[in-house]
Coordinates of C-alpha atoms in Angstrom, one line a residue:
X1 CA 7.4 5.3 78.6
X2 CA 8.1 5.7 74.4
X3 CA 11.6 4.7 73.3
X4 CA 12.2 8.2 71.9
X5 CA 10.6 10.1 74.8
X6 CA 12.3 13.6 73.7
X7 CA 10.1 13.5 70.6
X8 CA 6.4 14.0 69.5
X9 CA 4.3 13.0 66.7
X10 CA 1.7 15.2 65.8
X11 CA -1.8 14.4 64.2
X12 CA -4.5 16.0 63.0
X13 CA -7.4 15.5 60.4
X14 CA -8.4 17.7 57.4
X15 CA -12.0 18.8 56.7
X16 CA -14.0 21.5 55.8
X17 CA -17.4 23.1 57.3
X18 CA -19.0 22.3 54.4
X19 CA -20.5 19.7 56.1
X20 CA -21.8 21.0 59.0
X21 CA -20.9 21.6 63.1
X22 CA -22.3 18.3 64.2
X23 CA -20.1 16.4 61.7
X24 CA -16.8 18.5 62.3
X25 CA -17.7 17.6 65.8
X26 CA -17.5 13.9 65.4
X27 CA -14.3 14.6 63.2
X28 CA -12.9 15.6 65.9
X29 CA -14.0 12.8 68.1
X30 CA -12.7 10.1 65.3
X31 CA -9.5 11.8 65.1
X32 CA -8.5 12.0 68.9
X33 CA -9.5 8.3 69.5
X34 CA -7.8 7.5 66.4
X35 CA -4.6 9.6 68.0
X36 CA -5.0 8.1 71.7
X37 CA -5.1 4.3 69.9
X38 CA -1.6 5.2 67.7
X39 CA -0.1 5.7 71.2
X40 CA -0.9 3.7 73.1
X41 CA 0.5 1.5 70.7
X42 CA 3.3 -0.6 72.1
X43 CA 4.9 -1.1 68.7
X44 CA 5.0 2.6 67.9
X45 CA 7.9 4.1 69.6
X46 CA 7.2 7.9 70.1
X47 CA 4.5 9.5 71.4
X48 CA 1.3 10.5 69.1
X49 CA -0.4 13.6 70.5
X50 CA -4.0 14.6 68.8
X51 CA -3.5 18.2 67.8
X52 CA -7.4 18.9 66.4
X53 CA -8.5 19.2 63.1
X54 CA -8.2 21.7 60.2
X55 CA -10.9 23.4 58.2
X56 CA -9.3 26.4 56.8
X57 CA -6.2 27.4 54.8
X58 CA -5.4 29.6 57.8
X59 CA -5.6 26.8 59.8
X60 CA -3.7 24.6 58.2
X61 CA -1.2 27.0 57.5
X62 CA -0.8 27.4 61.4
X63 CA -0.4 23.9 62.2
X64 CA 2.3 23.8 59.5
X65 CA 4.2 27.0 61.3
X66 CA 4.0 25.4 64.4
X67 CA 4.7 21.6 63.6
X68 CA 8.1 23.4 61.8
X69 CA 8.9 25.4 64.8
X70 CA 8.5 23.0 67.9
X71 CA 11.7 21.0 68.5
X72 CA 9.8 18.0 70.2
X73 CA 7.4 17.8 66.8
X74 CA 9.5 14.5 65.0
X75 CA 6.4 14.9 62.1
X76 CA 3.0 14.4 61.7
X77 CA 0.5 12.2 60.8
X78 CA -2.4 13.7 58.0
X79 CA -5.5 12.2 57.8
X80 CA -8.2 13.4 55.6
X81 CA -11.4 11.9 57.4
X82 CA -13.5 13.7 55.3
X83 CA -13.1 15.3 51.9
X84 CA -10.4 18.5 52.7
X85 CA -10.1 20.9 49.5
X86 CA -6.6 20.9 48.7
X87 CA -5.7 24.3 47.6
X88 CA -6.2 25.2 51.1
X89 CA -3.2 22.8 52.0
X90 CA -0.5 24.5 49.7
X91 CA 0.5 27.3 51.5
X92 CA 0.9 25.3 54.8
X93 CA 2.5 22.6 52.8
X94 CA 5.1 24.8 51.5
X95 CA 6.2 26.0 54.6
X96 CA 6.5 22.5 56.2
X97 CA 10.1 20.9 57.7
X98 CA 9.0 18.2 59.4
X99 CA 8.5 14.4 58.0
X100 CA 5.1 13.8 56.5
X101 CA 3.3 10.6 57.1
X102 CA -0.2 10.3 55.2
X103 CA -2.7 8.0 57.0
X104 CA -5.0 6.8 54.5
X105 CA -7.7 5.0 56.7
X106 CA -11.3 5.5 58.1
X107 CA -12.7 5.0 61.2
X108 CA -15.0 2.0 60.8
X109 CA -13.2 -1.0 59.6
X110 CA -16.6 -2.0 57.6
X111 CA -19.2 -0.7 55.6
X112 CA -22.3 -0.9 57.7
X113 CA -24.9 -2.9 55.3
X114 CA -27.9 -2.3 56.5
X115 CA -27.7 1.1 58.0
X116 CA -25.4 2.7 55.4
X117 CA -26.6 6.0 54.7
X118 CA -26.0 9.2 53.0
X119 CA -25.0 10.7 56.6
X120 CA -23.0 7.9 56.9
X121 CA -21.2 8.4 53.2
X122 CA -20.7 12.1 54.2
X123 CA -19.0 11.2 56.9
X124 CA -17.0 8.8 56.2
X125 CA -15.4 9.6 52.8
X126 CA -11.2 9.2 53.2
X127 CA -11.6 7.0 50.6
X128 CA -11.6 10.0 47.7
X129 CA -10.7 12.3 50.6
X130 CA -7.4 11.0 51.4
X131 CA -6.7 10.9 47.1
X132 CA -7.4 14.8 46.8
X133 CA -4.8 15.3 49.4
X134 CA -2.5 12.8 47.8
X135 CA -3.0 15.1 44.7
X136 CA -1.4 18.5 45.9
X137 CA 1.5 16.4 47.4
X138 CA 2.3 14.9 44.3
X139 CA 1.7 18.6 42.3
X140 CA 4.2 20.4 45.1
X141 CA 6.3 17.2 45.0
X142 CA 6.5 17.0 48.5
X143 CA 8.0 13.7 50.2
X144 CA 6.2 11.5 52.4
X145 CA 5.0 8.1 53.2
X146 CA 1.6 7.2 52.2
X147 CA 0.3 4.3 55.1
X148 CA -2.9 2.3 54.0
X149 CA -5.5 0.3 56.0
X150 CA -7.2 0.2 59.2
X151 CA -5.7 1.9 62.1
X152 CA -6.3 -0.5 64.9
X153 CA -4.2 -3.2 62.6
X154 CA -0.5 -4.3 64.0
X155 CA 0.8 -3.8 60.2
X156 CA -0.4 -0.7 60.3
X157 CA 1.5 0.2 63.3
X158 CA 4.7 -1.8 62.3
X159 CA 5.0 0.8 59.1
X160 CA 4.5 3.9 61.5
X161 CA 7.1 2.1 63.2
X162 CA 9.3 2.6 60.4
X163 CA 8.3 5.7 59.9
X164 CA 8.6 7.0 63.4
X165 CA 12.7 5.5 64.0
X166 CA 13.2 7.8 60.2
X167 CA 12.3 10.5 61.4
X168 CA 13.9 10.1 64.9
X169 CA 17.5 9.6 62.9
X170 CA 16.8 12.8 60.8
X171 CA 16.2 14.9 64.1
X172 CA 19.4 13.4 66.0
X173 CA 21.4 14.7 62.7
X174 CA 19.9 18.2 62.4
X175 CA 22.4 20.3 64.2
X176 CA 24.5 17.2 65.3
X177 CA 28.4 17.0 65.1
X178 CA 30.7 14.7 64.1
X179 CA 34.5 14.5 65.4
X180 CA 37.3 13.3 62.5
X181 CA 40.4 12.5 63.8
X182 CA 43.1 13.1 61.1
X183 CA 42.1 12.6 57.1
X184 CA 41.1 10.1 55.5
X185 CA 43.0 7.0 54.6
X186 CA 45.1 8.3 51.5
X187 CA 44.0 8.0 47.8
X188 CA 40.8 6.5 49.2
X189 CA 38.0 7.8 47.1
X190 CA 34.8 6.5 48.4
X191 CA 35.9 7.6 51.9
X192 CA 35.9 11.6 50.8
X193 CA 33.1 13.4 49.9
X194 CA 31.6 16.8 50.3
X195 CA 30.8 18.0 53.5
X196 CA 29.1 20.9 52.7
X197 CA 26.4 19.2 51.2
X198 CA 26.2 16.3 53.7
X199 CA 25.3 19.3 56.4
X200 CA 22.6 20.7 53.4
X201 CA 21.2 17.5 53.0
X202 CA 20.8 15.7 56.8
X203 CA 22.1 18.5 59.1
X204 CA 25.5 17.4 60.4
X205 CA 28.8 19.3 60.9
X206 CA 31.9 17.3 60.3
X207 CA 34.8 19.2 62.5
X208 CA 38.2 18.0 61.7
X209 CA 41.5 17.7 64.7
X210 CA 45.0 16.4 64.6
X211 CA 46.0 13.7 67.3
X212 CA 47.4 16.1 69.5
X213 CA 44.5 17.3 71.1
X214 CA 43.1 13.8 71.4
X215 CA 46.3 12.8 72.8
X216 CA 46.2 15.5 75.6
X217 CA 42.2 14.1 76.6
X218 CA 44.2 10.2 76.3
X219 CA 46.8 11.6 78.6
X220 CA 45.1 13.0 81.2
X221 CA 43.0 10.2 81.6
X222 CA 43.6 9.4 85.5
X223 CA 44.7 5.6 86.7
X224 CA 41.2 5.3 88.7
X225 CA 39.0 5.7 85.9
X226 CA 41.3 2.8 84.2
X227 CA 41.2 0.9 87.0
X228 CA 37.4 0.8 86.5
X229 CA 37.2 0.7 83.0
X230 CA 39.7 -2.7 83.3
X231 CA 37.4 -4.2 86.2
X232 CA 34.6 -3.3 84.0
X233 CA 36.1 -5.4 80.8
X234 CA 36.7 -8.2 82.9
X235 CA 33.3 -8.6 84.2
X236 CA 31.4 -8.1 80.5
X237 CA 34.1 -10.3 78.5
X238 CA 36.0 -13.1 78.6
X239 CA 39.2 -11.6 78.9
X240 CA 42.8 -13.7 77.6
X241 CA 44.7 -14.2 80.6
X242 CA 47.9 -12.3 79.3
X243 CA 45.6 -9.4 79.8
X244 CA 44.7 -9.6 83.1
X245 CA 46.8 -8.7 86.3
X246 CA 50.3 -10.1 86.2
X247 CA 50.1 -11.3 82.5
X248 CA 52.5 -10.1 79.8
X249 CA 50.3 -7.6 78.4
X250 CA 48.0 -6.3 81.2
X251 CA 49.8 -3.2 80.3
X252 CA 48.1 -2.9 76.9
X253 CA 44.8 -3.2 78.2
X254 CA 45.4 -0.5 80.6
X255 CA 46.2 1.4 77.5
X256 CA 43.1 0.8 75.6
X257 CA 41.4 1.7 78.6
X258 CA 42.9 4.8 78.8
X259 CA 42.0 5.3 74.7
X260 CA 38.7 4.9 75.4
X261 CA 38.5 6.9 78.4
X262 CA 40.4 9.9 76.4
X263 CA 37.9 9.2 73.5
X264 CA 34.9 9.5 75.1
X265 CA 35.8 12.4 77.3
X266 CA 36.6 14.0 74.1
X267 CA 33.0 13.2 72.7
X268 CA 31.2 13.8 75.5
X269 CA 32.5 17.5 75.9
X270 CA 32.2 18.5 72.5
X271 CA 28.6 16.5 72.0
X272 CA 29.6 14.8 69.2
X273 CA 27.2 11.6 67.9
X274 CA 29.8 10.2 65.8
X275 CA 34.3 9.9 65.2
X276 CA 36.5 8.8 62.7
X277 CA 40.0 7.1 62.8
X278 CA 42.6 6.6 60.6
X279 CA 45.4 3.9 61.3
X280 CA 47.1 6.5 58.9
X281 CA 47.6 8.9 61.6
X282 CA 48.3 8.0 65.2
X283 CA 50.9 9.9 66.3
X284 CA 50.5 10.2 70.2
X285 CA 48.8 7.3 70.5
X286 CA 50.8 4.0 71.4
X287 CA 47.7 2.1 69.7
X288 CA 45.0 1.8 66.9
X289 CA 42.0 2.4 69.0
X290 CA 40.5 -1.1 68.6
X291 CA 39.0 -1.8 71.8
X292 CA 37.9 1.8 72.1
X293 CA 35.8 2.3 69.2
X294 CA 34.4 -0.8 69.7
X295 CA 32.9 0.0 73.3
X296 CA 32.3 3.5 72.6
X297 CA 30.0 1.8 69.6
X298 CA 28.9 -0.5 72.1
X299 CA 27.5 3.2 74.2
X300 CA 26.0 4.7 71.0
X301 CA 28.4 6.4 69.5
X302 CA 28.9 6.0 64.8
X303 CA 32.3 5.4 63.7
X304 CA 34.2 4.8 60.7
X305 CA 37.3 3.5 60.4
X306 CA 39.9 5.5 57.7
X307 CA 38.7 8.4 57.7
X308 CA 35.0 8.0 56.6
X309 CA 32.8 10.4 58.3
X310 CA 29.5 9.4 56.2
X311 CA 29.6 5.5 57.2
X312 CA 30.1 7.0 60.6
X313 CA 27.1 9.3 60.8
X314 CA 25.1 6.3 58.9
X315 CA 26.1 4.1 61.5
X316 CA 24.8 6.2 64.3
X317 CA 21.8 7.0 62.2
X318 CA 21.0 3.3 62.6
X319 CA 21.8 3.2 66.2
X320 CA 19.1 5.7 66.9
X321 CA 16.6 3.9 64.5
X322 CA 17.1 0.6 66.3
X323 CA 17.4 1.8 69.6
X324 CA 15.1 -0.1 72.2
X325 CA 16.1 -3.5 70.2
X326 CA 17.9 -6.4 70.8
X327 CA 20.0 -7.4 67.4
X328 CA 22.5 -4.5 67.3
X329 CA 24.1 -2.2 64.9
X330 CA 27.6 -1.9 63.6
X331 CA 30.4 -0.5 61.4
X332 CA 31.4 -3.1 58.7
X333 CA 32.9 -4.0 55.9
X334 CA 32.9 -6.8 52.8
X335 CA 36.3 -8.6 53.8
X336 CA 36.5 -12.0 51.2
X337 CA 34.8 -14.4 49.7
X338 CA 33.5 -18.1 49.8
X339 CA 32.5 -19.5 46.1
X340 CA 31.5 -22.6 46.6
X341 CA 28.7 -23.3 44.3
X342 CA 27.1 -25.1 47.4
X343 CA 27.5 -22.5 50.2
X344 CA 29.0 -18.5 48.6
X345 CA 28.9 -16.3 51.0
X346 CA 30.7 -13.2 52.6
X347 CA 32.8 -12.6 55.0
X348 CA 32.7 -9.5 56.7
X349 CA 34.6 -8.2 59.6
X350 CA 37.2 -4.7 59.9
X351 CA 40.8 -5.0 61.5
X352 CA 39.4 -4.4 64.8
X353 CA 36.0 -1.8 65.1
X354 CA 33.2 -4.5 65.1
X355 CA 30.3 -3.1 67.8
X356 CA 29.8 -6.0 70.3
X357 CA 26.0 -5.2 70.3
X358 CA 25.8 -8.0 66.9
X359 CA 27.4 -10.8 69.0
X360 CA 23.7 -11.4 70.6
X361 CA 24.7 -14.3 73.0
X362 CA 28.2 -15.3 71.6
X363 CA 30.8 -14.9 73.4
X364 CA 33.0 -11.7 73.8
X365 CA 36.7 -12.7 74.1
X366 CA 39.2 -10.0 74.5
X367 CA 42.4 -11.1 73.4
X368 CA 45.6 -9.0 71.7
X369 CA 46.9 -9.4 68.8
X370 CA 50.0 -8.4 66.5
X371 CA 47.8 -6.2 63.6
X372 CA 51.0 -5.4 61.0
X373 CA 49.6 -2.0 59.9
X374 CA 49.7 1.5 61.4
X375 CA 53.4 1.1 63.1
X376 CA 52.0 0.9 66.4
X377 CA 51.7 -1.5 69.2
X378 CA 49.9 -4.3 69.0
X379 CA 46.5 -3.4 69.7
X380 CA 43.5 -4.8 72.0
X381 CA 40.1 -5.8 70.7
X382 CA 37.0 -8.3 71.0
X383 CA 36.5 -11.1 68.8
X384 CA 33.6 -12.9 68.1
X385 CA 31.5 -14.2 66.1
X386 CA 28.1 -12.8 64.7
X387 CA 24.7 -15.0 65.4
X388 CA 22.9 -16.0 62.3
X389 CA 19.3 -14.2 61.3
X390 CA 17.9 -12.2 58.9
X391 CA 20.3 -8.6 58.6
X392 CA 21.8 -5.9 56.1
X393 CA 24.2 -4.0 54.8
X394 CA 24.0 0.1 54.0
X395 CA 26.1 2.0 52.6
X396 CA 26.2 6.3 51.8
X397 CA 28.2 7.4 48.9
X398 CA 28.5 10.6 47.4
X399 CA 27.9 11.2 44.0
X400 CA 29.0 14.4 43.2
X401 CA 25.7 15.4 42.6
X402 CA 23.8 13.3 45.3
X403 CA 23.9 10.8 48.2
X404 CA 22.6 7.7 47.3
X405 CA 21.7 5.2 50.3
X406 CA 22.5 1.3 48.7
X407 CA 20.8 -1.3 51.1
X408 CA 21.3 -5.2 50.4
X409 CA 19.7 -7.1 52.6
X410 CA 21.3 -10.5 53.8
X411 CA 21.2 -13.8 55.6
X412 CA 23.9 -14.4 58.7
X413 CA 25.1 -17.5 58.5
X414 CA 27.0 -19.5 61.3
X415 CA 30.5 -19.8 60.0
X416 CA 30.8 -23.9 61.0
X417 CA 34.5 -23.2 61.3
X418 CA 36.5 -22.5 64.3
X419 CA 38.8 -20.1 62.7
X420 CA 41.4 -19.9 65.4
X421 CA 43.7 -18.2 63.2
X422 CA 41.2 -14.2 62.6
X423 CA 41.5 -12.9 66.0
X424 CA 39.0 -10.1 64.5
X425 CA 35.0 -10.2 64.8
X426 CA 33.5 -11.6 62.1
X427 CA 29.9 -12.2 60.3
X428 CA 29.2 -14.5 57.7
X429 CA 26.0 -13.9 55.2
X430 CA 24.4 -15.0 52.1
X431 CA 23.7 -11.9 49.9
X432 CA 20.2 -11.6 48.8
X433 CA 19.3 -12.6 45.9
X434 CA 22.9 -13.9 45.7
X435 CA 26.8 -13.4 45.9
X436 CA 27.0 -12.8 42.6
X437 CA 24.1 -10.4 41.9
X438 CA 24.0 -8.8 44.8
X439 CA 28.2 -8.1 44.2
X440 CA 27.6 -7.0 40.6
X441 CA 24.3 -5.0 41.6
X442 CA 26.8 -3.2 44.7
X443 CA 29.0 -2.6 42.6
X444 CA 27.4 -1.1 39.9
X445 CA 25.7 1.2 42.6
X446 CA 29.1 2.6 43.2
X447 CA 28.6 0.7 47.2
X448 CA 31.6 1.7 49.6
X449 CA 33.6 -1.3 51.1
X450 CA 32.0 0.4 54.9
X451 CA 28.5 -0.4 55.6
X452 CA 26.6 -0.1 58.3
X453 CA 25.4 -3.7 59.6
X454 CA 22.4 -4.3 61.3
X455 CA 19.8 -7.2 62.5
X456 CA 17.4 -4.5 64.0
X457 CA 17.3 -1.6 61.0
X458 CA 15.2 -3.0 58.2
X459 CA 14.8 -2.4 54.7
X460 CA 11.8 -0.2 55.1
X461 CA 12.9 2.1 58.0
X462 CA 16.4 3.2 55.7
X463 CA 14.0 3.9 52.9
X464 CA 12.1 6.1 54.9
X465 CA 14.8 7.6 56.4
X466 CA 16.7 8.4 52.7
X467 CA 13.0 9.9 51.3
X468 CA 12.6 12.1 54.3
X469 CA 16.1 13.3 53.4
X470 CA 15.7 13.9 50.0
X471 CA 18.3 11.2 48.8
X472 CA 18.4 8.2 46.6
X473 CA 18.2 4.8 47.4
X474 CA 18.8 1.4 45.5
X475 CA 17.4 -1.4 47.4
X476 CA 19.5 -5.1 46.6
X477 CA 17.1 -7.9 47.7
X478 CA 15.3 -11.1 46.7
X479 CA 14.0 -9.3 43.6
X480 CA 16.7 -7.9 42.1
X481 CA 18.4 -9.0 38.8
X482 CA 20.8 -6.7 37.2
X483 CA 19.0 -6.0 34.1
X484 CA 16.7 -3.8 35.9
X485 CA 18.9 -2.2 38.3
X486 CA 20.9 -1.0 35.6
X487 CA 17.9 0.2 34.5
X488 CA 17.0 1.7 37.3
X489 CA 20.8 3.4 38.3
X490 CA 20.1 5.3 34.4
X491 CA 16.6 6.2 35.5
X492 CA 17.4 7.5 39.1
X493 CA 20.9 9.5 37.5
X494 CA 18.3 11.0 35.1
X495 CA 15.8 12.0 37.9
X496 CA 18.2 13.7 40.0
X497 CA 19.9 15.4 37.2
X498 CA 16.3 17.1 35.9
X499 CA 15.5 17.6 39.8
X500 CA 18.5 19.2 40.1
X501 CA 18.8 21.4 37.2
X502 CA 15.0 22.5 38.2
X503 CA 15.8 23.5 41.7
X504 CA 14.1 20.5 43.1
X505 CA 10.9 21.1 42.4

């Protein structure tokens, strides 16, 4: 079975009957092996169905209605196998919703020396095929990813891989909801935004409630179902003795069961894929749900802490892309700094909402803690520390005008230090290309202090994901130096301005 087994991938081949039935015939037997290969491709996580070929502008035109209008369709794969006018593409084209991912490849891997004929060269002609489709994508300005080489090749796979996790996170958004207890944390600017553009651009709703009603779900959480959410932390973590049975603060795990419990039952009834908190506003609550968001991460849900409903919908955008892998995704944030010239790194942590699933092997310790913000009681959560290996960092801000998607990808370091003294989970990492670029560079993106973190999303899979949305993204890495991202920030901001003032096309 797929990972995403609630979604297809359609693909088909373009042609024309220009060249006869015999060779539309062998189209179509190039094209369906081509298909059955992609999926039975253990790297490629969706299914790939063969829908046929296209010869016609009606054709193609159909295929593009019906791609659009079936929910299961997660987007299709275009191949030109032969040479496919591309007029005949532009009304289908223009009608199309669904992510577009253009295989440029043939069917034989080599050129046949000593048999090559012009039968043969009619046939096999993606090479100049596949560039007049590229064409009337680039003249309609359509987005979509452009996959070279030959399709029985792993790397070929690992890029529809990419592909493929994109497009599942855009069709978990469309119509999804996201649940925002209380406001933001106040005179917080990065954590606002505009909502009504977030819904145009990826196809969430943000719904807003006061404490109360998540009080009333907390409340009415029975003494059974805490009973075996508290058995249930003891056998996953390693769980301080004044927690358990008899020990001074039992009573406060009981209570972060019962948060969690509340929470979930309030997401799970309204079928929302992501939540907010704000240590702001807790009234009704006798705790910052630490322990809470970090399980209910733990189960799939986003979340972001004060407020900050895009991080939170980012964060379960990643959780969808990496799903089926083994390195975890998590809310995050840049906490301080080491500077030594030897070894700078980051430290990067939250009070308490870390997601358990980037502790890999480490050990989960559950453990309370005094937290000296939000006026509360002293609040459960898990500590531990975060495996090194290679990761990143994403964050969503709004422009005003845009969304830009920042991605700096980064080394996790192990920390070499007990600290016994941050009873918070915590990840160390070297910044690519380093702290001090990669700071500067963040920060003249205009980078929120939330990311999402992640040792399963990569670099390539965000990308995809931002271009099938229709956003911006500035990629921090190994190459960057801040002469040219400055460069690139003024050429991006003039982009989206002339898009804009066009009507994006």
């Amino acid at each position: 079975m797929k990972i995403y087994n609630d979604m297809k991938i359609w693909m088909i081949s373009g042609s024309q009957h220009l060249y006869g039935e015999e060779t539309l015939a062998q189209v179509r037997f190039h094209t369906k092996e081509i298909a059955e290969y992609l999926n039975g491709s253990k790297l490629i996580p969706a299914a790939v169905e063969y829908k046929g070929i296209v010869t016609t502008p009606a054709e193609v035109t159909d295929f593009c209605v019906k791609a659009s209008a079936d929910e299961s369709c997660g987007g299709v794969i275009l191949w030109m196998h032969t040479f496919s006018p591309s007029k005949m593409w532009i009304n289908g084209l223009s009608v199309m919703t669904k992510p577009i991912l253009h295989l440029h490849t043939q069917f034989n891997r080599d050129i046949p020396w000593d048999e090559i004929d012009m039968d043969f060269m009619n046939l096999n002609q993606s090479a100049h095929g596949g560039r007049e489709h590229g064409y009337i994508n680039s003249r309609m300005k359509i987005e979509r990813k452009v996959v070279v080489g030959y399709w029985k090749d792993e790397e070929i796979h690992h890029r529809i891989d990419a592909w493929v996790r994109a497009a599942a996170a855009v069709k978990e958004l469309t119509g999804a909801k996201v649940a925002r207890f209380g406001d933001n944390m106040r005179d917080v600017a990065v954590t606002e935004g505009d909502k009504i553009a977030a819904q145009i651009a990826f196809g969430y709703d943000v719904y807003g409630y006061g404490l109360a009603e998540l009080a009333a779900k907390v409340d009415a959480v029975n003494e059974k179902r805490v009973d075996s959410l508290v058995k249930e932390y003891e056998t996953a973590y390693t769980v301080d003795s004044a927690l358990l049975a008899g020990g001074s603060e039992h009573d406060a795990l009981r209570e972060a069961a019962r948060l969690e419990a509340g929470l979930e039952d309030f997401l799970t009834e309204g079928e929302f894929i992501a939540f907010t908190t704000t240590f702001e506003d807790l009234a009704g609550l006798a705790q910052l749900p630490g322990l809470a968001c970090q399980r209910l991460m733990e189960k799939g849900w986003g979340f972001g802490a004060e407020g900050d409903w895009k991080t939170a919908v980012l964060v379960r955008a990643m959780k969808v892309m990496g799903h089926g892998m083994s390195g975890g995704i998590s809310f995050m944030e840049d906490y301080t700094y080491q500077f030594d010239p030897e070894r700078q790194l980051v430290m990067g942590s939250h009070m308490l909402e870390v997601c358990p699933t980037i502790a890999g092997s480490a050990d989960v310790k559950l453990e309370i803690h005094p937290l000296g913000i939000g006026g509360k009681d002293d609040p459960v959560r898990m500590v531990f520390d975060v495996p090194a290996g290679p990761s990143l960092n994403a964050s969503l801000i709004d422009l005003g005008s845009r969304f830009r998607l920042i991605i700096n990808e980064v080394e996790t370091v192990d920390a070499g230090h007990e600290l016994p003294k941050l009873p918070v989970a915590r990840a160390l990492w070297m910044p690519k290309p380093d702290l001090a670029t990669a700071a500067a560079a963040w920060i003249y993106a205009g980078g929120a202090h939330h990311t999402g973190y992640s040792k399963d999303v990569t670099t390539e899979m965000l990308s995809d994901y931002a271009e099938i949305s229709g956003i911006e993204t500035v990629i921090i890495d190994s190459d960057t130096t801040i002469r040219e991202l400055k460069k690139e920030l003024r050429w991006n901001d003039l982009y989206f301005t002339m898009k804009a003032f066009s009507g994006g096309v």
